Amino acid sequence: MFFIKSSILITAVAFVTLNAKAQKNTLLIDTAFSNENKTNNKKQKWVLAGSITTYAGLTAGLYSSWYRNYEFKKFHFENDNKKWLQVDKAGHAWSGYIQGRINIPLWQHSGIEHKKAVWIGGLTGFAYMNVVEIMDGFSSGWGFSWGDYIANIAGSSLLISQELAWKEQKVLFKFSYYPKQYNGQILQERATQIYGEGFSERLLNDYNGHIYWLSVNPASFLKKSPFPRWLNIALGYGADGMLGEATNVWTNKNGIEFDRRDIKRYRQLYISPDLDLSRIKTNSKLLKKTFFVLNCFKFPAPAIEFSNNKAHFRWLGF
């Protein structure tokens, strides 16, 4: 779950640290960042140093919070494709996508031309996610997962392919969260055991409240579109009823075993309107940077959920 934490952290840091200049051009990813004609070696060194420092710190934090309590052993594999109803795989893909999306304009701002910046920045997220996979492979608590690796490729490929083909993101990859309620003392204790306490811990750890969205901009695909250029249609994926990685059977801290297979684990599909904030015209540099970062997350709006062979209307789908 650390990959989700690190990706959210990177988006927050990007908003605070990026020194952006507005640019009048047609590249949507450039609306928050300027691109100089000549390579600025000094800027490139700062971007490289910042990337190394950030990812070194994240890797150190990853070891401290995740791997420290597990022994390292011979490199091995684990098939975890059935765990968490694949919501974790969506998280891997989103993390690779978002980390690359933040890095591409940074490299462009340093003076590197668009195509090279796409490959360098876009592969940054993929490279970091692979560090996680390698550490998993040596940890006794996990193993190298081909499912995670393929998800990493999918997220980075979605980003890179669109930039190379269209020089913009017509399909955004977004994340959202809604607080999951657990009724009864047993379920509340279990949720605290595996997901933590408080909003911030649940936001990062509780897969039951995670939704991952592909947010499509219809106007960008049509020459004459009836849709406003900032209006997207988002398709979401999530799951619920998960009280463990693969089954709802667990042992609490007192050694008491609980079998709650009566609680159904099920997938959820969503459709909802969304906003592509980068397509809203503004002359404010601060707003452009804010919109760029907020575009990593789904805009709250009504949604239709499809689950258990039924459709459910939600007044507010995050």
Coordinates of C-alpha atoms in Angstrom, one line a residue:
M1 CA 0.0 0.0 0.0
F2 CA 3.0 2.3 0.3
F3 CA 3.0 2.9 -3.4
I4 CA -0.3 4.8 -3.0
K5 CA 1.0 6.8 -0.1
S6 CA 4.1 7.8 -2.1
S7 CA 2.1 8.8 -5.1
I8 CA -0.3 11.0 -3.1
L9 CA 2.8 12.5 -1.4
I10 CA 4.4 13.2 -4.7
T11 CA 1.3 15.1 -6.1
A12 CA 1.2 17.2 -2.9
V13 CA 5.0 18.0 -3.1
A14 CA 4.6 18.9 -6.8
F15 CA 2.1 21.6 -6.0
V16 CA 4.3 23.1 -3.3
T17 CA 7.7 23.0 -5.0
L18 CA 7.1 23.5 -8.7
N19 CA 8.0 27.0 -9.9
A20 CA 5.8 27.2 -13.0
K21 CA 5.4 29.7 -15.8
A22 CA 2.2 29.9 -17.9
Q23 CA 2.7 29.1 -21.5
K24 CA 0.3 29.8 -24.4
N25 CA 0.3 26.6 -26.4
T26 CA -1.9 23.7 -27.3
L27 CA -0.2 21.1 -25.1
L28 CA -2.4 20.5 -22.2
I29 CA 0.3 19.1 -20.0
D30 CA 2.3 22.3 -20.6
T31 CA -0.4 24.7 -19.4
A32 CA 1.1 24.6 -15.9
F33 CA 4.7 24.5 -16.9
S34 CA 6.9 26.5 -19.3
N35 CA 9.3 24.9 -21.8
E36 CA 12.4 26.8 -22.9
N37 CA 13.9 26.4 -26.4
K38 CA 17.5 25.8 -25.2
T39 CA 18.5 23.1 -22.8
N40 CA 19.1 24.5 -19.4
N41 CA 21.7 22.2 -17.8
K42 CA 21.4 23.8 -14.4
K43 CA 17.6 23.1 -14.3
Q44 CA 18.1 19.6 -15.5
K45 CA 20.6 19.0 -12.7
W46 CA 18.2 20.3 -10.2
V47 CA 15.4 18.1 -11.6
L48 CA 17.6 15.1 -11.5
A49 CA 18.9 15.8 -8.0
G50 CA 15.3 16.4 -6.8
S51 CA 14.1 13.1 -8.3
I52 CA 17.0 11.1 -6.8
T53 CA 16.5 12.7 -3.4
T54 CA 12.7 12.3 -3.4
Y55 CA 12.8 8.6 -4.5
A56 CA 15.7 7.8 -2.1
G57 CA 13.6 9.2 0.7
L58 CA 10.5 7.3 -0.3
T59 CA 12.5 4.1 -0.6
A60 CA 14.0 4.6 2.9
G61 CA 10.5 5.3 4.2
L62 CA 9.2 2.2 2.4
Y63 CA 11.8 0.0 4.1
S64 CA 11.1 1.5 7.5
S65 CA 7.4 1.2 7.4
W66 CA 7.0 -2.0 5.3
Y67 CA 10.0 -4.3 5.1
R68 CA 11.9 -3.7 8.4
N69 CA 9.9 -6.3 10.3
Y70 CA 10.4 -9.0 7.7
E71 CA 13.5 -11.1 6.9
F72 CA 15.1 -10.8 3.6
K73 CA 15.6 -14.1 1.7
K74 CA 16.4 -15.5 -1.7
F75 CA 14.6 -13.7 -4.5
H76 CA 11.2 -15.4 -5.0
F77 CA 7.9 -15.0 -6.8
E78 CA 4.3 -14.8 -5.4
N79 CA 1.0 -15.0 -7.3
D80 CA -1.2 -12.4 -5.6
N81 CA -3.6 -11.8 -8.4
K82 CA -6.6 -13.0 -6.5
K83 CA -6.0 -10.7 -3.5
W84 CA -8.0 -7.5 -2.8
L85 CA -10.2 -8.3 -5.9
Q86 CA -7.5 -6.6 -8.0
V87 CA -8.0 -3.2 -6.5
D88 CA -4.4 -3.2 -5.5
K89 CA -3.4 -3.8 -9.2
A90 CA -5.4 -0.7 -10.2
G91 CA -3.5 1.2 -7.4
H92 CA -0.2 0.1 -9.0
A93 CA -1.2 1.3 -12.4
W94 CA -2.5 4.6 -11.1
S95 CA 0.7 5.2 -9.1
G96 CA 2.9 4.6 -12.1
Y97 CA 0.8 6.9 -14.2
I98 CA 0.6 9.7 -11.7
Q99 CA 4.3 9.7 -10.9
G100 CA 5.2 9.9 -14.6
R101 CA 2.6 12.6 -15.2
I102 CA 4.2 14.8 -12.5
N103 CA 7.7 14.1 -13.8
I104 CA 7.1 14.8 -17.6
P105 CA 6.4 18.6 -17.2
L106 CA 9.3 18.9 -14.8
W107 CA 11.7 17.6 -17.5
Q108 CA 10.1 19.8 -20.1
H109 CA 10.5 22.8 -17.8
S110 CA 14.2 22.0 -17.6
G111 CA 14.5 22.5 -21.4
I112 CA 14.2 18.9 -22.7
E113 CA 12.0 18.6 -25.8
H114 CA 8.7 17.0 -25.4
K115 CA 9.3 13.5 -26.8
K116 CA 12.5 12.9 -24.7
A117 CA 10.7 14.4 -21.6
V118 CA 7.9 11.9 -22.1
W119 CA 10.2 8.9 -22.1
I120 CA 12.4 10.1 -19.2
G121 CA 9.6 11.4 -17.0
G122 CA 7.1 8.7 -18.0
L123 CA 9.5 5.9 -17.2
T124 CA 10.4 7.4 -13.8
G125 CA 7.2 6.1 -12.2
F126 CA 7.6 2.7 -13.8
A127 CA 11.2 2.5 -12.6
Y128 CA 10.3 3.4 -9.0
M129 CA 7.4 0.9 -9.0
N130 CA 9.9 -1.8 -10.1
V131 CA 12.1 -1.0 -7.1
V132 CA 9.1 -1.9 -5.0
E133 CA 8.6 -5.2 -6.9
I134 CA 12.3 -6.1 -6.4
M135 CA 12.2 -5.4 -2.7
D136 CA 9.0 -7.5 -2.5
G137 CA 10.9 -10.3 -4.2
F138 CA 13.5 -10.4 -1.5
S139 CA 11.1 -10.0 1.4
S140 CA 9.8 -13.0 3.4
G141 CA 6.4 -11.2 3.7
W142 CA 5.8 -10.9 0.0
G143 CA 7.3 -11.9 -3.4
F144 CA 7.8 -10.6 -6.8
S145 CA 4.4 -10.3 -8.4
W146 CA 4.0 -10.5 -12.2
G147 CA 0.5 -9.1 -11.8
D148 CA 1.9 -6.0 -10.1
Y149 CA 4.6 -5.7 -12.7
I150 CA 2.0 -5.8 -15.6
A151 CA -0.1 -3.2 -13.8
N152 CA 3.0 -0.9 -13.5
I153 CA 3.5 -1.3 -17.3
A154 CA -0.2 -0.6 -18.0
G155 CA -0.2 2.7 -16.0
S156 CA 3.0 4.0 -17.5
S157 CA 1.9 2.9 -21.0
L158 CA -1.4 4.8 -20.7
L159 CA 0.5 8.0 -20.0
I160 CA 3.3 7.6 -22.5
S161 CA 1.3 6.4 -25.4
Q162 CA -1.2 9.4 -25.2
E163 CA 1.6 11.9 -24.9
L164 CA 3.4 10.4 -27.9
A165 CA 0.2 10.1 -30.0
W166 CA -1.7 13.3 -29.1
K167 CA 0.7 15.4 -26.9
E168 CA -2.1 15.5 -24.3
Q169 CA -4.1 13.2 -22.0
K170 CA -7.5 12.5 -23.5
V171 CA -8.0 9.7 -21.0
L172 CA -7.0 10.7 -17.5
F173 CA -6.3 8.1 -14.8
K174 CA -7.8 9.3 -11.5
F175 CA -8.2 8.1 -7.9
S176 CA -10.9 8.8 -5.4
Y177 CA -11.9 7.6 -1.9
Y178 CA -15.0 7.6 0.3
P179 CA -14.9 6.6 4.0
K180 CA -16.2 3.1 4.5
Q181 CA -18.4 2.5 7.5
Y182 CA -17.9 -0.8 9.5
N183 CA -20.9 -1.7 11.7
G184 CA -20.4 -3.7 14.9
Q185 CA -17.5 -4.1 17.3
I186 CA -15.9 -7.1 15.5
L187 CA -15.8 -5.4 12.1
Q188 CA -14.6 -2.1 13.6
E189 CA -11.7 -3.9 15.4
R190 CA -10.8 -5.8 12.2
A191 CA -10.8 -2.6 10.1
T192 CA -8.6 -0.9 12.7
Q193 CA -6.3 -4.0 12.6
I194 CA -5.7 -3.9 8.9
Y195 CA -6.6 -0.4 7.8
G196 CA -5.6 1.8 10.7
E197 CA -7.5 4.5 12.5
G198 CA -8.6 8.0 11.4
F199 CA -9.3 9.4 8.0
S200 CA -5.7 9.7 6.8
E201 CA -4.8 6.1 7.5
R202 CA -8.0 4.8 6.0
L203 CA -7.6 7.0 2.9
L204 CA -4.2 5.4 2.2
N205 CA -5.0 1.8 3.3
D206 CA -8.6 0.9 3.0
Y207 CA -9.2 -0.7 -0.4
N208 CA -12.9 -0.9 0.3
G209 CA -13.1 2.9 -0.1
H210 CA -10.8 3.2 -3.1
I211 CA -12.1 3.8 -6.7
Y212 CA -9.9 4.1 -9.7
W213 CA -11.2 6.0 -12.7
L214 CA -10.5 6.3 -16.4
S215 CA -11.8 9.8 -17.2
V216 CA -12.5 10.3 -20.9
N217 CA -12.8 13.7 -22.6
P218 CA -15.4 13.3 -25.4
A219 CA -14.7 16.8 -26.9
S220 CA -11.0 15.9 -27.6
F221 CA -12.1 12.9 -29.8
L222 CA -14.8 14.8 -31.8
K223 CA -14.3 17.6 -34.3
K224 CA -17.7 19.0 -33.5
S225 CA -18.7 18.0 -30.0
P226 CA -21.9 18.9 -28.1
F227 CA -19.9 18.4 -24.9
P228 CA -18.1 21.3 -23.2
R229 CA -14.3 20.9 -23.5
W230 CA -13.9 20.5 -19.7
L231 CA -16.5 17.8 -19.3
N232 CA -15.4 14.2 -19.0
I233 CA -17.2 10.8 -18.6
A234 CA -15.5 8.7 -16.0
L235 CA -15.6 4.9 -15.7
G236 CA -14.6 3.6 -12.2
Y237 CA -13.6 0.4 -10.6
G238 CA -13.6 -0.6 -6.9
A239 CA -14.6 -3.4 -4.5
D240 CA -16.2 -3.9 -1.1
G241 CA -16.7 -6.5 1.6
M242 CA -13.0 -7.1 2.0
L243 CA -11.8 -7.9 5.5
G244 CA -8.5 -9.5 4.4
E245 CA -6.3 -10.0 1.4
A246 CA -8.1 -13.0 -0.1
T247 CA -10.7 -14.2 2.4
N248 CA -12.8 -12.9 5.3
V249 CA -11.3 -15.3 7.8
W250 CA -8.7 -13.8 10.2
T251 CA -7.2 -14.1 13.7
N252 CA -7.2 -11.1 16.0
K253 CA -4.4 -9.9 18.2
N254 CA -5.7 -12.1 21.0
G255 CA -5.5 -15.3 18.9
I256 CA -9.2 -15.6 18.4
E257 CA -10.2 -16.7 14.9
F258 CA -13.2 -15.1 13.1
D259 CA -14.9 -16.5 10.0
R260 CA -17.0 -13.9 8.3
R261 CA -17.4 -15.5 4.9
D262 CA -21.0 -14.6 5.2
I263 CA -19.9 -11.0 4.2
K264 CA -19.7 -11.1 0.4
R265 CA -16.7 -9.7 -1.3
Y266 CA -17.7 -8.1 -4.6
R267 CA -16.5 -5.8 -7.4
Q268 CA -18.1 -2.4 -8.3
L269 CA -18.2 -0.6 -11.6
Y270 CA -19.1 3.1 -11.8
I271 CA -20.0 5.7 -14.4
S272 CA -20.0 9.4 -13.5
P273 CA -19.5 12.8 -15.0
D274 CA -16.1 14.4 -14.2
L275 CA -14.1 17.6 -14.8
D276 CA -10.8 17.9 -16.7
L277 CA -9.6 20.9 -14.8
S278 CA -6.6 21.4 -17.2
R279 CA -9.1 22.4 -19.9
I280 CA -10.6 25.3 -17.9
K281 CA -9.1 28.6 -19.3
T282 CA -7.4 30.9 -16.7
N283 CA -4.6 33.3 -16.7
S284 CA -3.7 32.6 -13.1
K285 CA -0.5 30.6 -12.7
L286 CA -1.5 29.5 -9.2
L287 CA -4.9 28.1 -10.5
K288 CA -3.1 26.3 -13.4
K289 CA -0.8 24.6 -10.9
T290 CA -3.7 23.8 -8.6
F291 CA -5.8 22.4 -11.4
F292 CA -2.9 20.2 -12.6
V293 CA -2.5 18.6 -9.2
L294 CA -6.2 18.3 -8.5
N295 CA -6.6 16.5 -11.9
C296 CA -5.0 13.4 -10.3
F297 CA -8.3 12.9 -8.4
K298 CA -11.9 12.4 -9.4
F299 CA -14.2 15.4 -9.1
P300 CA -17.1 14.6 -6.7
A301 CA -20.3 14.1 -8.8
P302 CA -23.4 11.9 -9.0
A303 CA -22.6 8.3 -10.1
I304 CA -24.3 5.0 -11.0
E305 CA -22.7 2.0 -9.3
F306 CA -23.1 -1.5 -10.9
S307 CA -22.6 -4.3 -8.4
N308 CA -24.2 -7.6 -7.4
N309 CA -26.1 -7.6 -10.8
K310 CA -27.9 -4.4 -9.7
A311 CA -27.6 -0.6 -10.4
H312 CA -27.3 1.8 -7.5
F313 CA -27.6 5.6 -7.8
R314 CA -25.2 7.6 -5.7
W315 CA -25.9 11.3 -5.1
L316 CA -22.2 11.9 -4.7
G317 CA -19.6 9.6 -6.3
F318 CA -16.0 10.4 -5.3

